[in-house]
mmCIF file of C-alpha atoms in Angstrom:
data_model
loop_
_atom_site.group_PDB
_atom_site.id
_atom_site.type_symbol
_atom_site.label_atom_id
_atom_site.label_comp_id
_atom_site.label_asym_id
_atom_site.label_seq_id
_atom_site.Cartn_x
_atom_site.Cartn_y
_atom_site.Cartn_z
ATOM 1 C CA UNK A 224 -12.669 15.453 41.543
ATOM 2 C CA UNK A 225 -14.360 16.823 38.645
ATOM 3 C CA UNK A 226 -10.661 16.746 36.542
ATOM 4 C CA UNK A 227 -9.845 12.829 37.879
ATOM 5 C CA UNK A 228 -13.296 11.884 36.023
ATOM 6 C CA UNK A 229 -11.739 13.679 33.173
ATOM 7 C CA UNK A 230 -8.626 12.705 33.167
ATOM 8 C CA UNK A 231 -9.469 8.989 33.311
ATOM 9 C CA UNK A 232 -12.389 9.349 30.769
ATOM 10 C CA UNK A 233 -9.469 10.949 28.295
ATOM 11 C CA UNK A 234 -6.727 8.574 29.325
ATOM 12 C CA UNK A 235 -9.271 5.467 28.780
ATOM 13 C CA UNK A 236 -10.504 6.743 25.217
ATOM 14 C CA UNK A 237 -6.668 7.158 24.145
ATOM 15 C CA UNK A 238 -5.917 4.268 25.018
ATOM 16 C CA UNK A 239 -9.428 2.624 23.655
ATOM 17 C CA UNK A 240 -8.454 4.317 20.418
ATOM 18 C CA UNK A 241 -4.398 3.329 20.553
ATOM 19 C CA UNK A 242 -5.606 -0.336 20.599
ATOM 20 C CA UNK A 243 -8.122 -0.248 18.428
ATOM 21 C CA UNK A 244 -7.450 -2.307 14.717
ATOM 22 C CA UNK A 245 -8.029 -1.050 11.237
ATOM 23 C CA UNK A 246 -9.261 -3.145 8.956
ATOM 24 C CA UNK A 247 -8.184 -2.692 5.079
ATOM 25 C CA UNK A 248 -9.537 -4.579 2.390
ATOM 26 C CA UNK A 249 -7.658 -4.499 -0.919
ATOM 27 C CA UNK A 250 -9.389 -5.895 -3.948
ATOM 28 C CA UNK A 251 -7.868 -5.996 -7.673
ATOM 29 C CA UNK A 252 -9.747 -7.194 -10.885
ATOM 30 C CA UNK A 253 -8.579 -7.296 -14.420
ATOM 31 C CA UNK A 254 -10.425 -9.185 -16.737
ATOM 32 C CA UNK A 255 -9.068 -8.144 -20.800
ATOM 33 C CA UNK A 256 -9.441 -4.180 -20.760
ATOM 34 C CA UNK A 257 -10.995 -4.159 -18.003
ATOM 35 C CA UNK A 258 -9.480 -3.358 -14.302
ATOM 36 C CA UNK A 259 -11.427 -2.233 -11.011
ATOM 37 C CA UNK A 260 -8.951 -1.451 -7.960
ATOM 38 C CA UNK A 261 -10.729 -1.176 -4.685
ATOM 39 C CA UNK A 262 -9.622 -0.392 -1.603
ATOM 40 C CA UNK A 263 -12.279 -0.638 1.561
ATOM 41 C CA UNK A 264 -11.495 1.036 5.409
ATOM 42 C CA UNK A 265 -13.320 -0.384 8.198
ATOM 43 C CA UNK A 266 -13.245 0.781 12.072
ATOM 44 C CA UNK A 267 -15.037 -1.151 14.685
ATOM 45 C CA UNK A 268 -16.839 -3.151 12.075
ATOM 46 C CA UNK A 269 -17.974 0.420 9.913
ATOM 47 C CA UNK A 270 -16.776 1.111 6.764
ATOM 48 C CA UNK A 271 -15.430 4.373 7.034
ATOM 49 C CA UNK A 272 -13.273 4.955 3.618
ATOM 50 C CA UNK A 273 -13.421 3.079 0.004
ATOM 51 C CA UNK A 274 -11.688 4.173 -2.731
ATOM 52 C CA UNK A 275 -12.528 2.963 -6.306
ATOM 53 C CA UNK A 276 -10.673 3.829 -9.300
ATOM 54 C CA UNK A 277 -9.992 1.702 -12.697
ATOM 55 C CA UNK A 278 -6.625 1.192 -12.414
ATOM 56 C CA UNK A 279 -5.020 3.927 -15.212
ATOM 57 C CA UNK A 280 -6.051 4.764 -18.915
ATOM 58 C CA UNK A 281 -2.496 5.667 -21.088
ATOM 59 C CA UNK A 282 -2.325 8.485 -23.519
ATOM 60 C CA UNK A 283 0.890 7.390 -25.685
ATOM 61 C CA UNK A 284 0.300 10.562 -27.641
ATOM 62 C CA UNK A 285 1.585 12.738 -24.332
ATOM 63 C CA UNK A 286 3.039 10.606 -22.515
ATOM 64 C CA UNK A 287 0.224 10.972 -19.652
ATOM 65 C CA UNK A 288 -1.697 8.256 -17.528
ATOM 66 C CA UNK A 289 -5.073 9.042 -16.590
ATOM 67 C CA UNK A 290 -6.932 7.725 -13.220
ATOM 68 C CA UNK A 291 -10.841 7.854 -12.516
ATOM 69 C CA UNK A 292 -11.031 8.037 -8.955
ATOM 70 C CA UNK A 293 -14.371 7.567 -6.582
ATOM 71 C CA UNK A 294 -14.000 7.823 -2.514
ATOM 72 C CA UNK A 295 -16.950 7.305 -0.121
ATOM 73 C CA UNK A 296 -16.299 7.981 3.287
ATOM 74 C CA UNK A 297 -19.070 9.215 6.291
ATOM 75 C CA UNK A 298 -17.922 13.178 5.103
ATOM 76 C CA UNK A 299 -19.197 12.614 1.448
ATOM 77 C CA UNK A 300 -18.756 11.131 -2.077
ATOM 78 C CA UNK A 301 -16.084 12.290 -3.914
ATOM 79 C CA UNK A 302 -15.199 11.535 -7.918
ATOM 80 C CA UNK A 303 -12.247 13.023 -9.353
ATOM 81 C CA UNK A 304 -9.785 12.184 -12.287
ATOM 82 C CA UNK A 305 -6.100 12.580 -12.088
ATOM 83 C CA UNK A 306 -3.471 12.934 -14.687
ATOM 84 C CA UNK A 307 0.204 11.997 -14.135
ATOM 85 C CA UNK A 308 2.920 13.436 -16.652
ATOM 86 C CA UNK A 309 6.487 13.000 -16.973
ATOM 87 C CA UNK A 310 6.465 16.695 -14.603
ATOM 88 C CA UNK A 311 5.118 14.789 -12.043
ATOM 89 C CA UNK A 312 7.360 12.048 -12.593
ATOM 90 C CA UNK A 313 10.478 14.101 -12.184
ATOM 91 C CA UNK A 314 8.918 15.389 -9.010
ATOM 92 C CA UNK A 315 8.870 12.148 -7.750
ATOM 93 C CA UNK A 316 11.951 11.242 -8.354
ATOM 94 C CA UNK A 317 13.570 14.073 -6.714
ATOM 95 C CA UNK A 318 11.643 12.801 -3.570
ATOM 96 C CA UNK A 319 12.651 9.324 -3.604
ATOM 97 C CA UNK A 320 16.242 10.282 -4.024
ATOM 98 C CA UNK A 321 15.716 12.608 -0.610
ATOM 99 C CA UNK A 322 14.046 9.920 1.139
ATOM 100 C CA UNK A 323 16.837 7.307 -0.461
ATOM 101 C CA UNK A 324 19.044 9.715 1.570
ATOM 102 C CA UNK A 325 17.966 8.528 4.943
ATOM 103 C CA UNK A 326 16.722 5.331 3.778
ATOM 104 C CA UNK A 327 18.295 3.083 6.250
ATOM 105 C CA UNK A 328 16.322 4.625 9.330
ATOM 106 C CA UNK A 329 13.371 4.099 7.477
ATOM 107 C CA UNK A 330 14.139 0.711 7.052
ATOM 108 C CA UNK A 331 14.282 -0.127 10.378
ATOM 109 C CA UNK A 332 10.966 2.001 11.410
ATOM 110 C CA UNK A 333 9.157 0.408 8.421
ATOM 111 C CA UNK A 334 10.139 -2.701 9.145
ATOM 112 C CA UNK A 335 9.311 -2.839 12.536
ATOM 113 C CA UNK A 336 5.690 -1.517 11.525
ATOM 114 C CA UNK A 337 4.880 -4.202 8.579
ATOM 115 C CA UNK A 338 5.728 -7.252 10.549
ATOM 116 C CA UNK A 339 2.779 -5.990 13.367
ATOM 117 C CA UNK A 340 0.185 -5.672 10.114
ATOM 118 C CA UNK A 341 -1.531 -8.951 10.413
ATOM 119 C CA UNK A 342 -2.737 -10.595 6.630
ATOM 120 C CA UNK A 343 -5.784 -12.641 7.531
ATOM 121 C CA UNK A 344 -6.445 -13.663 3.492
ATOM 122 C CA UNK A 345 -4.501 -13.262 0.410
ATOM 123 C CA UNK A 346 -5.930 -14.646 -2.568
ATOM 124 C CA UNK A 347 -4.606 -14.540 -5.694
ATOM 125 C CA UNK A 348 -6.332 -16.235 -8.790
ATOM 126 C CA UNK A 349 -5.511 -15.938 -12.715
ATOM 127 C CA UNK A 350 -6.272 -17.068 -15.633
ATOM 128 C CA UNK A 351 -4.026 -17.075 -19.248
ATOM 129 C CA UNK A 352 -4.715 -17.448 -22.603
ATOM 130 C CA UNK A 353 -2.513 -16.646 -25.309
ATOM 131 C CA UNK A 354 -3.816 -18.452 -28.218
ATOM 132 C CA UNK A 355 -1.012 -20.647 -28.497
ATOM 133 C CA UNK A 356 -0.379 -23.601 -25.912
ATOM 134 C CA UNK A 357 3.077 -23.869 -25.476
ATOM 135 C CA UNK A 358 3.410 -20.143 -24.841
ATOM 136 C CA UNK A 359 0.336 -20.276 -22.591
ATOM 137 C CA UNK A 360 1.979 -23.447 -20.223
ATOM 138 C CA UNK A 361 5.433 -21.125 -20.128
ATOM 139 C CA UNK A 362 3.451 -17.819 -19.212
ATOM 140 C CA UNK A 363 1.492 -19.734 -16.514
ATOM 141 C CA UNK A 364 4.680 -21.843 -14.916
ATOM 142 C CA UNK A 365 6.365 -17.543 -15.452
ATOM 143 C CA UNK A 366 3.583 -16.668 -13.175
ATOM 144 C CA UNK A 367 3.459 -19.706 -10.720
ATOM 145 C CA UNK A 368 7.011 -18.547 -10.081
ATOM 146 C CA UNK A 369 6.190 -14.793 -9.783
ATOM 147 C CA UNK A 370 3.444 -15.235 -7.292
ATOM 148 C CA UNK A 371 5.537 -18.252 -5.733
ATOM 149 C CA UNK A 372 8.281 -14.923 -4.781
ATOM 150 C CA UNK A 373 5.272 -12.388 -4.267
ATOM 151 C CA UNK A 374 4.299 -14.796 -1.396
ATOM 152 C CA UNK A 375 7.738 -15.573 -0.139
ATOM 153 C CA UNK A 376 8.934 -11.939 0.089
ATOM 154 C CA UNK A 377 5.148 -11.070 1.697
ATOM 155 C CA UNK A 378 5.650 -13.307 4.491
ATOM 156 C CA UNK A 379 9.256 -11.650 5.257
ATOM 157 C CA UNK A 380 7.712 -8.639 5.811
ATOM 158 C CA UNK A 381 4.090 -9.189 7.670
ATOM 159 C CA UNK A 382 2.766 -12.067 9.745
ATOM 160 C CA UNK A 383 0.461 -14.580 7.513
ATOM 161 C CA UNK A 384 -2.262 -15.491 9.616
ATOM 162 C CA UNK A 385 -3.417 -17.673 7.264
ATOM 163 C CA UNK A 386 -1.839 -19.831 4.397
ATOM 164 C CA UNK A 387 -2.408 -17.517 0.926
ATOM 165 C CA UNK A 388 -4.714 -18.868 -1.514
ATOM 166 C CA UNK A 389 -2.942 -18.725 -5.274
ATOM 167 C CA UNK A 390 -4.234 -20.388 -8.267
ATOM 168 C CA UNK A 391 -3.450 -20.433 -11.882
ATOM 169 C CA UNK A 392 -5.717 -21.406 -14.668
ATOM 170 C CA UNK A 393 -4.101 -22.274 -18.585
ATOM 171 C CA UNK A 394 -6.693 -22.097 -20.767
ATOM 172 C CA UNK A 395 -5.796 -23.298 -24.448
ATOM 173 C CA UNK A 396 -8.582 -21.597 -26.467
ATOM 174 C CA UNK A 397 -8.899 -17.685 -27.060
ATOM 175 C CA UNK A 398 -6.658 -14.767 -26.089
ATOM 176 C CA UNK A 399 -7.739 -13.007 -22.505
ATOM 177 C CA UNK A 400 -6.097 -12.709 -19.484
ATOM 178 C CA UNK A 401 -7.679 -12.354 -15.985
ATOM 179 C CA UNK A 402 -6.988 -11.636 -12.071
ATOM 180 C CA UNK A 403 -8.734 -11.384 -9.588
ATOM 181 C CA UNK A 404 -6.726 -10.719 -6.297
ATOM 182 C CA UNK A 405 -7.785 -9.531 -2.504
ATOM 183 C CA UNK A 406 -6.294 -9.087 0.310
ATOM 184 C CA UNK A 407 -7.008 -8.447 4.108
ATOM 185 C CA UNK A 408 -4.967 -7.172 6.917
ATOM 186 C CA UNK A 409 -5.101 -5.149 10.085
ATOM 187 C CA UNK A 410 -3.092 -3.242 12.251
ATOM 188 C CA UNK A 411 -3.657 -0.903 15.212
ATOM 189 C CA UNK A 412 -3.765 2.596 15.350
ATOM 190 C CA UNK A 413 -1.569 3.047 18.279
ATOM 191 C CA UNK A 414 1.151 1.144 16.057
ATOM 192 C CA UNK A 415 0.708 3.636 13.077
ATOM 193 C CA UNK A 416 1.058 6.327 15.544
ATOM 194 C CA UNK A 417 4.422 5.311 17.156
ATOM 195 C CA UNK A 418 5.880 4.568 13.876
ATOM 196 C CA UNK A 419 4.941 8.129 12.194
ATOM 197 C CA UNK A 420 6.208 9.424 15.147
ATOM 198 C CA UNK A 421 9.089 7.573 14.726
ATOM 199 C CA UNK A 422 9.992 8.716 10.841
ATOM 200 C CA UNK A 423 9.345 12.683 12.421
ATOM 201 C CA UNK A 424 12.070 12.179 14.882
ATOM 202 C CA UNK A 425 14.361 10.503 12.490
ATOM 203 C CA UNK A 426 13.534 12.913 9.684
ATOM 204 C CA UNK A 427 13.843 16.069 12.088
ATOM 205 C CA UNK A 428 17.625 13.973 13.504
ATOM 206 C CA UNK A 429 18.949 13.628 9.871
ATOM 207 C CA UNK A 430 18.035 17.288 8.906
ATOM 208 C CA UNK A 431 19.610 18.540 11.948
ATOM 209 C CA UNK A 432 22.581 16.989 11.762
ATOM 210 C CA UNK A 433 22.861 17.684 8.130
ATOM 211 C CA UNK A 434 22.470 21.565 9.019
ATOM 212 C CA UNK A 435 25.064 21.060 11.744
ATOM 213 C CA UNK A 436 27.570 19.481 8.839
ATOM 214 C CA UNK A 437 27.114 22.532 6.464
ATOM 215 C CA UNK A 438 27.349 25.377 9.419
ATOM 216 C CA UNK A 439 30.535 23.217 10.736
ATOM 217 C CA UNK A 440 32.271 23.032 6.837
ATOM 218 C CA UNK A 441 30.674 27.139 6.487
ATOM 219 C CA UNK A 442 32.521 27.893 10.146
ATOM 220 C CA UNK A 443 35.697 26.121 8.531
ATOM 221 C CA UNK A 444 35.893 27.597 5.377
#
């Protein structure tokens, strides 16, 4: 009897925590010199995870981008700074041209996993000033078009539960620009799950069957 309760009590928390939705909060401001990327996790209405970070300070002199990071999460504070180099770069791109490799399964799997994210807001507001006014009208109708594609390609992708708020200001005196841009959406864990799942089995197919290709030319030769 004592293993039923059990087995029930585990079989009803999986599948308590398969349908349960994270919440992720994405907030961008750049005002001038000054940007503040924030990102925000919530679980059953508790923030559990933000991440904080000015978005990157450049080093021309080495080639190096420098991040300020700050995480809270219910296990502690964390600050940290992180450089990124043209090492790291090449690393990188050494990955992507692995994962480019099987690319198409990914595709699928990905795709499949973005269009269950639900956006409940996406709000996009900016403001230009370039000093001169015809340049400033032809850099705001340049970014009515960008965010006008940024929007289009969005909804291709993940389900719009609302319609996205975008907004662009010209402003004909002084030389600033300035965004301000957030955006909610939610998914379940159980969906994040099957679809890492998913890229392991793929992954683990397409290495197997590229083994299988080199013993078979090996055998051959």
């Amino acid at each position: 009897m004592i293993w039923f309760i059990l087995a029930f009590v585990f079989i009803l928390l999986l599948v308590t925590l398969m349908s349960t939705k994270l919440n992720i909060n994405i907030q961008y401001y750049h005002h001038s010199y000054n940007d503040l990327l924030t990102i925000s996790v919530k679980l059953w209405a508790m923030h559990i995870y933000t991440f904080s970070s000015p978005l990157m300070n450049i080093e021309p002199s080495n080639l190096t981008v420098e991040i300020d990071e700050q995480s809270n999460s219910p296990l502690g504070n964390k600050k940290d700074k992180k450089t990124f180099d043209l090492k790291w770069l090449k690393e990188k791109l050494i990955l992507s041209k692995d994962f480019l490799e099987h690319v198409q399964g990914f595709y699928k799997i990905s795709r499949r996993f973005l269009k269950k994210w639900q956006v409940h807001n996406l709000e996009w507001k900016s403001e230009i000033a370039t000093g001169d006014a015809v340049l400033t009208g032809m850099l705001a109708a340049g970014l009515w078009s960008v965010k006008s594609l940024f929007v289009g390609v969005t909804s291709q992708f993940v389900t719009l539960k609302r319609m996205p708020i975008l907004h662009i200001q010209p402003v004909y005196q002084g030389k600033f620009t300035k965004t301000d841009f957030s955006c909610m959406f939610s998914f379940r864990i159980g969906q994040a799950i099957i679809a890492g799942l998913l890229i392991v089995k793929h992954w683990r197919s397409m290495r197997n069957k590229k083994t299988n290709i080199s013993s078979s030319a090996n055998h051959s030769i």
